[in-house]
Structures are given as structure tokens and as C-alpha cells.
Amino acid sequence: LEIQVKNDLMIELVRDCLQREHPFFGMLGMARLQTGEQIHLTRGVEVEILKDKLEFLDDGQGVRMALRAGRRFKIEGEVENAGGGWTQARVSFLESSQEEDNEVTAGVDTTSFARAIVKAKELTSPNMNMPKNLSLVDRWVELAKQNERQKGQIDELVQEIGDIPPPEQPSERAFWVGALINPIPAMGVALEIRPVLLTAKTAEERIDVAIDGIYRSIKHMEGL
């Protein structure tokens, strides 16, 4: 993700990361309560600042940089003020494969993970409800190219996020769909599903969110 920011707090955070020789920071998801209040989630994503694409600009133009998403994490304990205007906390990193293994061995619902794999295949299998029997992913890409804000935006997005993970990795496949339909900057063609994906407890829940999100986005674009 290549962005230019003028936010003073963000610029100071970048400088602090570089001084510590650890060009990483955590990005937390946000949720809106029924009262309208926005709160931080306890799960997020590690973000790397790519030093070779970092440029501090003159005349109050901020900083131009490229970011790369990394590992998911959950906050352990309390969030503290770091003193620079941002917060810090201890985290534990999450691995989709380990979470899925725990699902199977826990034995709460022994068929849930198997269902997740079956559902994950729906994303790339021919779909009789789509024109030309396109898969959900292919249909979304087709429509998104017709609604992209600049030519080549979707081709670049698909190249950046890489190949879709196999259905045997349903959680990673669901997160891939989240990156596809909710890119930064936003295209405005899909509801935000990333916070729900981050807080989902099982692979099946994540796949359900991904399928529902991409399907709703397709229907939205078909109605434009």
C-alpha cells in the first residue's frame, strides 16, 4: 500500500519507528457501537514501513511511504500511552493454521472446519447464478474493473495481494477476500468486512463473512 499522509501524529510515529530500527507498528480495527461511539478492537495487523519507499516531503506535504501488512495479533493485557500520542501494548501473534488446528482438536464442532473448506471452494468455483457461470471472485473482479477510479487499479490490486490461498486454508482465503473487496484507498463498492474477519472465532465464521461480503458487493455493483 503506497500512501501520502500529512497527519502530524502519523509522521512522528514513523520517525519513532525508524529511530528504534523496528519499522513496524500495529494497526487495530475499529467498531461502531449502536450508540454511534467508535471503539478499538483488541485484534489487529502488524504493518511494516518499507524503508526503500519512504520519503519525507517539504513544505508541509507530509510523508510518502509504502506499507506492507504482516501478521495478525491480539492484545494481551492493558493498552498504555506511549507518550508520543499513540498507544502501546503487549500482543500475541495469531497463525491461521494453528487456530484451525485448535478448532479441530477442541472438538466443539468437529464438522465446522470441514464445512469451512467446502464453503471456501464456492469463492472460485463456477457459479450458476453469475453471468457466464463466473466464480464469485472472477465476477467481482470483472465488475470492479468497470467501477475502478483509475485505469489499472484492480489489476494492480490483484497483483499486490497475490494469488488467493487454497480452500484448504479457509481463514487465509477469507482474509484475502477482505483485502480484495476492501482495499485502501476504498473503492466504495463493498461494506467493510475486515473488522468482523479479525474478530471471528472460527474458520467457518470467517468464510461466511467473506462470501456474504463479496456477494453483497457484486449485487451492489450490478445495480450501479
Short mmCIF file of N, CA, C and O in Angstrom, two decimals, residues 59-154:
data_model
loop_
_atom_site.label_atom_id
_atom_site.label_comp_id
_atom_site.label_asym_id
_atom_site.label_seq_id
_atom_site.Cartn_x
_atom_site.Cartn_y
_atom_site.Cartn_z
N ASP A 59 7.69 21.45 2.75
CA ASP A 59 6.57 22.40 2.69
C ASP A 59 5.26 21.83 3.20
O ASP A 59 4.19 22.05 2.63
N GLY A 60 5.35 21.09 4.31
CA GLY A 60 4.13 20.60 4.94
C GLY A 60 3.37 19.56 4.15
O GLY A 60 2.17 19.34 4.40
N GLN A 61 4.04 18.89 3.22
CA GLN A 61 3.36 17.88 2.39
C GLN A 61 3.36 16.50 3.03
O GLN A 61 2.85 15.55 2.45
N GLY A 62 3.96 16.42 4.20
CA GLY A 62 3.88 15.16 4.94
C GLY A 62 4.92 14.15 4.52
O GLY A 62 6.07 14.46 4.24
N VAL A 63 4.51 12.90 4.45
CA VAL A 63 5.42 11.81 4.13
C VAL A 63 4.75 10.88 3.12
O VAL A 63 3.54 10.62 3.21
N ARG A 64 5.52 10.43 2.17
CA ARG A 64 5.05 9.44 1.20
C ARG A 64 5.73 8.12 1.55
O ARG A 64 6.95 8.06 1.71
N MET A 65 4.94 7.06 1.65
CA MET A 65 5.51 5.78 2.08
C MET A 65 4.69 4.62 1.57
O MET A 65 3.56 4.78 1.10
N ALA A 66 5.29 3.46 1.66
CA ALA A 66 4.62 2.22 1.30
C ALA A 66 4.57 1.34 2.54
O ALA A 66 5.54 1.23 3.28
N LEU A 67 3.42 0.72 2.75
CA LEU A 67 3.21 -0.14 3.91
C LEU A 67 2.89 -1.56 3.44
O LEU A 67 2.28 -1.75 2.40
N ARG A 68 3.30 -2.53 4.23
CA ARG A 68 3.01 -3.93 3.91
C ARG A 68 2.44 -4.62 5.15
O ARG A 68 3.03 -4.59 6.22
N ALA A 69 1.25 -5.19 4.98
CA ALA A 69 0.60 -5.88 6.09
C ALA A 69 1.34 -7.17 6.42
O ALA A 69 1.85 -7.85 5.52
N GLY A 70 1.38 -7.49 7.69
CA GLY A 70 2.08 -8.70 8.13
C GLY A 70 1.19 -9.60 8.97
O GLY A 70 0.07 -9.91 8.59
N ARG A 71 1.66 -9.94 10.15
CA ARG A 71 0.98 -10.91 10.99
C ARG A 71 -0.22 -10.29 11.73
O ARG A 71 -0.20 -9.12 12.07
N ARG A 72 -1.23 -11.12 11.95
CA ARG A 72 -2.33 -10.71 12.80
C ARG A 72 -1.90 -10.86 14.26
O ARG A 72 -1.06 -11.68 14.60
N PHE A 73 -2.53 -10.06 15.12
CA PHE A 73 -2.21 -10.16 16.54
C PHE A 73 -3.45 -9.87 17.38
O PHE A 73 -4.45 -9.33 16.89
N LYS A 74 -3.36 -10.25 18.66
CA LYS A 74 -4.38 -9.83 19.62
C LYS A 74 -3.67 -9.21 20.81
O LYS A 74 -2.56 -9.60 21.18
N ILE A 75 -4.31 -8.22 21.41
CA ILE A 75 -3.72 -7.51 22.54
C ILE A 75 -3.85 -8.36 23.80
O ILE A 75 -4.89 -8.94 24.07
N GLU A 76 -2.75 -8.42 24.55
CA GLU A 76 -2.72 -9.13 25.82
C GLU A 76 -2.58 -8.09 26.93
O GLU A 76 -1.61 -7.34 26.99
N GLY A 77 -3.55 -8.00 27.80
CA GLY A 77 -3.47 -7.05 28.90
C GLY A 77 -3.97 -5.67 28.53
O GLY A 77 -4.80 -5.49 27.63
N GLU A 78 -3.41 -4.67 29.22
CA GLU A 78 -3.89 -3.29 29.07
C GLU A 78 -3.12 -2.55 27.98
O GLU A 78 -1.96 -2.85 27.69
N VAL A 79 -3.81 -1.57 27.40
CA VAL A 79 -3.20 -0.68 26.42
C VAL A 79 -2.68 0.55 27.17
O VAL A 79 -3.41 1.14 27.97
N GLU A 80 -1.44 0.94 26.92
CA GLU A 80 -0.82 2.05 27.63
C GLU A 80 -0.48 3.17 26.66
O GLU A 80 -0.27 2.95 25.47
N ASN A 81 -0.40 4.38 27.19
CA ASN A 81 0.02 5.53 26.40
C ASN A 81 1.54 5.50 26.25
O ASN A 81 2.26 5.41 27.24
N ALA A 82 2.01 5.59 25.02
CA ALA A 82 3.45 5.51 24.76
C ALA A 82 4.15 6.84 24.95
O ALA A 82 5.37 6.91 24.91
N GLY A 83 3.38 7.93 25.12
CA GLY A 83 3.99 9.22 25.36
C GLY A 83 4.12 10.09 24.13
O GLY A 83 4.30 11.30 24.22
N GLY A 84 3.99 9.49 22.95
CA GLY A 84 4.11 10.29 21.73
C GLY A 84 2.77 10.60 21.10
O GLY A 84 2.71 11.18 20.01
N GLY A 85 1.71 10.19 21.79
CA GLY A 85 0.37 10.43 21.24
C GLY A 85 -0.27 9.17 20.73
O GLY A 85 -1.45 9.15 20.39
N TRP A 86 0.50 8.08 20.70
CA TRP A 86 -0.04 6.78 20.29
C TRP A 86 0.02 5.84 21.49
O TRP A 86 0.50 6.19 22.56
N THR A 87 -0.49 4.65 21.31
CA THR A 87 -0.56 3.69 22.41
C THR A 87 0.34 2.50 22.13
O THR A 87 0.77 2.27 21.00
N GLN A 88 0.60 1.73 23.17
CA GLN A 88 1.40 0.51 23.03
C GLN A 88 0.83 -0.57 23.94
O GLN A 88 0.17 -0.27 24.93
N ALA A 89 1.08 -1.80 23.57
CA ALA A 89 0.57 -2.93 24.35
C ALA A 89 1.35 -4.18 24.00
O ALA A 89 1.99 -4.26 22.93
N ARG A 90 1.31 -5.16 24.88
CA ARG A 90 1.86 -6.47 24.57
C ARG A 90 0.86 -7.22 23.69
O ARG A 90 -0.35 -7.13 23.90
N VAL A 91 1.38 -7.94 22.72
CA VAL A 91 0.50 -8.68 21.82
C VAL A 91 1.00 -10.10 21.65
O VAL A 91 2.17 -10.40 21.91
N SER A 92 0.11 -10.96 21.24
CA SER A 92 0.49 -12.31 20.81
C SER A 92 0.07 -12.44 19.36
O SER A 92 -1.02 -11.98 18.97
N PHE A 93 0.93 -13.03 18.56
CA PHE A 93 0.65 -13.15 17.13
C PHE A 93 -0.19 -14.39 16.85
O PHE A 93 -0.07 -15.41 17.54
N LEU A 94 -1.04 -14.27 15.88
CA LEU A 94 -2.00 -15.33 15.55
C LEU A 94 -1.62 -15.99 14.23
O LEU A 94 -1.26 -15.31 13.26
N GLU A 95 -1.69 -17.29 14.19
CA GLU A 95 -1.45 -18.07 12.99
C GLU A 95 -2.73 -18.80 12.61
O GLU A 95 -3.28 -19.56 13.41
N SER A 96 -3.19 -18.58 11.38
CA SER A 96 -4.44 -19.20 10.94
C SER A 96 -4.39 -20.71 11.06
O SER A 96 -5.35 -21.35 11.52
N SER A 97 -3.27 -21.32 10.64
CA SER A 97 -3.17 -22.78 10.67
C SER A 97 -3.26 -23.30 12.10
O SER A 97 -3.90 -24.33 12.36
N GLN A 98 -2.64 -22.60 13.05
CA GLN A 98 -2.71 -23.03 14.45
C GLN A 98 -4.12 -22.88 15.00
O GLN A 98 -4.62 -23.75 15.72
N GLU A 99 -4.77 -21.78 14.64
CA GLU A 99 -6.15 -21.57 15.10
C GLU A 99 -7.07 -22.67 14.55
O GLU A 99 -7.94 -23.18 15.25
N GLU A 100 -6.85 -23.01 13.29
CA GLU A 100 -7.68 -24.05 12.68
C GLU A 100 -7.39 -25.42 13.28
O GLU A 100 -8.31 -26.22 13.49
N ASP A 101 -6.12 -25.70 13.57
CA ASP A 101 -5.78 -26.96 14.24
C ASP A 101 -6.45 -27.04 15.61
O ASP A 101 -6.95 -28.10 16.01
N ASN A 102 -6.47 -25.91 16.31
CA ASN A 102 -7.10 -25.87 17.64
C ASN A 102 -8.60 -26.13 17.54
O ASN A 102 -9.19 -26.77 18.43
N GLU A 103 -9.20 -25.63 16.47
CA GLU A 103 -10.63 -25.88 16.26
C GLU A 103 -10.91 -27.37 16.17
O GLU A 103 -11.85 -27.89 16.79
N VAL A 104 -10.09 -28.04 15.38
CA VAL A 104 -10.30 -29.47 15.15
C VAL A 104 -10.07 -30.27 16.42
O VAL A 104 -10.86 -31.15 16.78
N THR A 105 -8.98 -29.96 17.13
CA THR A 105 -8.64 -30.75 18.32
C THR A 105 -9.56 -30.43 19.49
O THR A 105 -9.76 -31.28 20.37
N ALA A 106 -10.13 -29.22 19.51
CA ALA A 106 -11.03 -28.86 20.61
C ALA A 106 -12.30 -29.69 20.59
O ALA A 106 -12.89 -29.97 21.64
N GLY A 107 -12.72 -30.07 19.39
CA GLY A 107 -13.85 -30.96 19.27
C GLY A 107 -15.20 -30.37 19.61
O GLY A 107 -16.16 -31.09 19.84
N VAL A 108 -15.31 -29.01 19.64
CA VAL A 108 -16.59 -28.37 19.95
C VAL A 108 -17.59 -28.65 18.83
O VAL A 108 -18.73 -29.01 19.06
N ASP A 109 -17.14 -28.46 17.58
CA ASP A 109 -17.95 -28.79 16.41
C ASP A 109 -17.00 -29.43 15.41
O ASP A 109 -16.30 -28.75 14.68
N THR A 110 -16.95 -30.72 15.39
CA THR A 110 -15.94 -31.45 14.62
C THR A 110 -16.11 -31.28 13.12
O THR A 110 -15.20 -31.56 12.36
N THR A 111 -17.28 -30.83 12.67
CA THR A 111 -17.50 -30.68 11.23
C THR A 111 -17.38 -29.24 10.76
O THR A 111 -17.46 -28.97 9.56
N SER A 112 -17.19 -28.29 11.67
CA SER A 112 -17.16 -26.88 11.30
C SER A 112 -16.03 -26.56 10.32
O SER A 112 -16.22 -25.88 9.32
N PHE A 113 -14.82 -27.08 10.62
CA PHE A 113 -13.69 -26.79 9.74
C PHE A 113 -13.88 -27.44 8.38
O PHE A 113 -13.54 -26.85 7.34
N ALA A 114 -14.45 -28.65 8.34
CA ALA A 114 -14.72 -29.30 7.06
C ALA A 114 -15.72 -28.48 6.25
O ALA A 114 -15.58 -28.34 5.03
N ARG A 115 -16.74 -27.94 6.91
CA ARG A 115 -17.70 -27.08 6.22
C ARG A 115 -17.04 -25.83 5.69
O ARG A 115 -17.36 -25.34 4.60
N ALA A 116 -16.08 -25.30 6.45
CA ALA A 116 -15.37 -24.09 6.01
C ALA A 116 -14.62 -24.33 4.71
O ALA A 116 -14.62 -23.48 3.82
N ILE A 117 -14.00 -25.50 4.59
CA ILE A 117 -13.27 -25.83 3.36
C ILE A 117 -14.22 -25.93 2.18
O ILE A 117 -13.96 -25.41 1.09
N VAL A 118 -15.37 -26.58 2.40
CA VAL A 118 -16.36 -26.72 1.33
C VAL A 118 -16.87 -25.34 0.90
O VAL A 118 -16.96 -25.03 -0.29
N LYS A 119 -17.18 -24.50 1.87
CA LYS A 119 -17.67 -23.16 1.56
C LYS A 119 -16.59 -22.32 0.86
O LYS A 119 -16.90 -21.51 -0.02
N ALA A 120 -15.34 -22.50 1.27
CA ALA A 120 -14.24 -21.73 0.68
C ALA A 120 -14.13 -21.98 -0.82
O ALA A 120 -13.74 -21.09 -1.59
N LYS A 121 -14.48 -23.19 -1.25
CA LYS A 121 -14.40 -23.52 -2.67
C LYS A 121 -15.41 -22.71 -3.49
O LYS A 121 -15.21 -22.51 -4.70
N GLU A 122 -16.49 -22.26 -2.85
CA GLU A 122 -17.51 -21.50 -3.56
C GLU A 122 -16.96 -20.20 -4.14
O GLU A 122 -17.48 -19.69 -5.13
N LEU A 123 -15.92 -19.68 -3.54
CA LEU A 123 -15.37 -18.40 -3.98
C LEU A 123 -14.76 -18.48 -5.37
O LEU A 123 -14.76 -17.50 -6.12
N THR A 124 -14.23 -19.64 -5.73
CA THR A 124 -13.54 -19.76 -7.02
C THR A 124 -14.15 -20.81 -7.93
O THR A 124 -13.63 -21.07 -9.01
N SER A 125 -15.25 -21.42 -7.51
CA SER A 125 -15.92 -22.41 -8.36
C SER A 125 -16.92 -21.73 -9.28
O SER A 125 -17.48 -20.67 -8.94
N PRO A 126 -17.19 -22.31 -10.47
CA PRO A 126 -18.22 -21.75 -11.35
C PRO A 126 -19.55 -21.62 -10.60
O PRO A 126 -19.95 -22.52 -9.87
N ASN A 127 -20.20 -20.48 -10.78
CA ASN A 127 -21.43 -20.20 -10.06
C ASN A 127 -22.57 -19.99 -11.05
O ASN A 127 -22.54 -19.06 -11.86
N MET A 128 -23.57 -20.83 -10.99
CA MET A 128 -24.67 -20.78 -11.94
C MET A 128 -25.48 -19.49 -11.82
O MET A 128 -26.21 -19.12 -12.75
N ASN A 129 -25.36 -18.79 -10.71
CA ASN A 129 -26.11 -17.55 -10.52
C ASN A 129 -25.38 -16.33 -11.08
O ASN A 129 -25.92 -15.22 -11.06
N MET A 130 -24.16 -16.55 -11.57
CA MET A 130 -23.37 -15.46 -12.13
C MET A 130 -23.36 -15.54 -13.66
O MET A 130 -23.41 -16.66 -14.22
N PRO A 131 -23.28 -14.41 -14.35
CA PRO A 131 -23.18 -14.45 -15.81
C PRO A 131 -21.99 -15.29 -16.27
O PRO A 131 -20.92 -15.25 -15.64
N LYS A 132 -22.19 -16.06 -17.31
CA LYS A 132 -21.15 -16.94 -17.87
C LYS A 132 -20.61 -17.93 -16.83
O LYS A 132 -19.50 -18.45 -16.97
N ASN A 133 -21.41 -18.19 -15.80
CA ASN A 133 -21.01 -19.12 -14.72
C ASN A 133 -19.69 -18.74 -14.07
O ASN A 133 -18.94 -19.61 -13.59
N LEU A 134 -19.40 -17.44 -14.04
CA LEU A 134 -18.17 -16.99 -13.40
C LEU A 134 -18.21 -17.30 -11.90
O LEU A 134 -19.27 -17.38 -11.30
N SER A 135 -17.04 -17.46 -11.32
CA SER A 135 -16.96 -17.62 -9.88
C SER A 135 -17.24 -16.28 -9.22
O SER A 135 -17.23 -15.22 -9.87
N LEU A 136 -17.47 -16.29 -7.91
CA LEU A 136 -17.72 -15.04 -7.19
C LEU A 136 -16.52 -14.09 -7.31
O LEU A 136 -16.69 -12.89 -7.53
N VAL A 137 -15.31 -14.62 -7.17
CA VAL A 137 -14.12 -13.77 -7.27
C VAL A 137 -13.97 -13.20 -8.67
O VAL A 137 -13.73 -12.00 -8.84
N ASP A 138 -14.13 -14.03 -9.70
CA ASP A 138 -13.97 -13.55 -11.07
C ASP A 138 -15.05 -12.53 -11.43
O ASP A 138 -14.78 -11.55 -12.13
N ARG A 139 -16.28 -12.75 -10.96
CA ARG A 139 -17.35 -11.80 -11.23
C ARG A 139 -17.08 -10.48 -10.53
O ARG A 139 -17.31 -9.41 -11.10
N TRP A 140 -16.58 -10.54 -9.29
CA TRP A 140 -16.28 -9.31 -8.58
C TRP A 140 -15.20 -8.52 -9.32
O TRP A 140 -15.32 -7.30 -9.49
N VAL A 141 -14.14 -9.20 -9.74
CA VAL A 141 -13.06 -8.53 -10.45
C VAL A 141 -13.58 -7.91 -11.75
O VAL A 141 -13.23 -6.77 -12.09
N GLU A 142 -14.42 -8.63 -12.46
CA GLU A 142 -14.98 -8.12 -13.71
C GLU A 142 -15.76 -6.82 -13.47
O GLU A 142 -15.59 -5.83 -14.19
N LEU A 143 -16.62 -6.81 -12.46
CA LEU A 143 -17.42 -5.63 -12.17
C LEU A 143 -16.56 -4.50 -11.60
O LEU A 143 -16.77 -3.32 -11.93
N ALA A 144 -15.60 -4.84 -10.75
CA ALA A 144 -14.75 -3.82 -10.14
C ALA A 144 -13.95 -3.07 -11.20
O ALA A 144 -13.72 -1.86 -11.07
N LYS A 145 -13.52 -3.76 -12.25
CA LYS A 145 -12.78 -3.09 -13.32
C LYS A 145 -13.64 -2.06 -14.04
O LYS A 145 -13.13 -1.07 -14.56
N GLN A 146 -14.94 -2.29 -14.04
CA GLN A 146 -15.86 -1.33 -14.66
C GLN A 146 -16.11 -0.13 -13.75
O GLN A 146 -16.61 0.90 -14.21
N ASN A 147 -15.76 -0.26 -12.47
CA ASN A 147 -16.02 0.80 -11.50
C ASN A 147 -14.74 1.35 -10.87
O ASN A 147 -14.83 2.11 -9.90
N GLU A 148 -13.58 0.97 -11.39
CA GLU A 148 -12.34 1.43 -10.79
C GLU A 148 -12.16 2.93 -10.99
O GLU A 148 -12.63 3.51 -11.98
N ARG A 149 -11.50 3.55 -10.04
CA ARG A 149 -11.35 5.01 -10.05
C ARG A 149 -10.23 5.47 -10.98
O ARG A 149 -10.20 6.63 -11.37
N GLN A 150 -9.33 4.58 -11.27
CA GLN A 150 -8.30 4.88 -12.26
C GLN A 150 -7.94 3.60 -12.98
O GLN A 150 -7.98 2.52 -12.40
N LYS A 151 -7.63 3.73 -14.26
CA LYS A 151 -7.39 2.56 -15.10
C LYS A 151 -6.23 1.72 -14.55
O LYS A 151 -5.19 2.25 -14.18
N GLY A 152 -6.45 0.44 -14.48
CA GLY A 152 -5.42 -0.48 -13.99
C GLY A 152 -5.43 -0.67 -12.49
O GLY A 152 -4.62 -1.44 -11.96
N GLN A 153 -6.36 -0.01 -11.77
CA GLN A 153 -6.40 -0.09 -10.31
C GLN A 153 -6.61 -1.52 -9.82
O GLN A 153 -5.94 -1.97 -8.89
N ILE A 154 -7.53 -2.25 -10.45
CA ILE A 154 -7.84 -3.60 -9.99
C ILE A 154 -6.72 -4.58 -10.35
O ILE A 154 -6.37 -5.45 -9.54
#
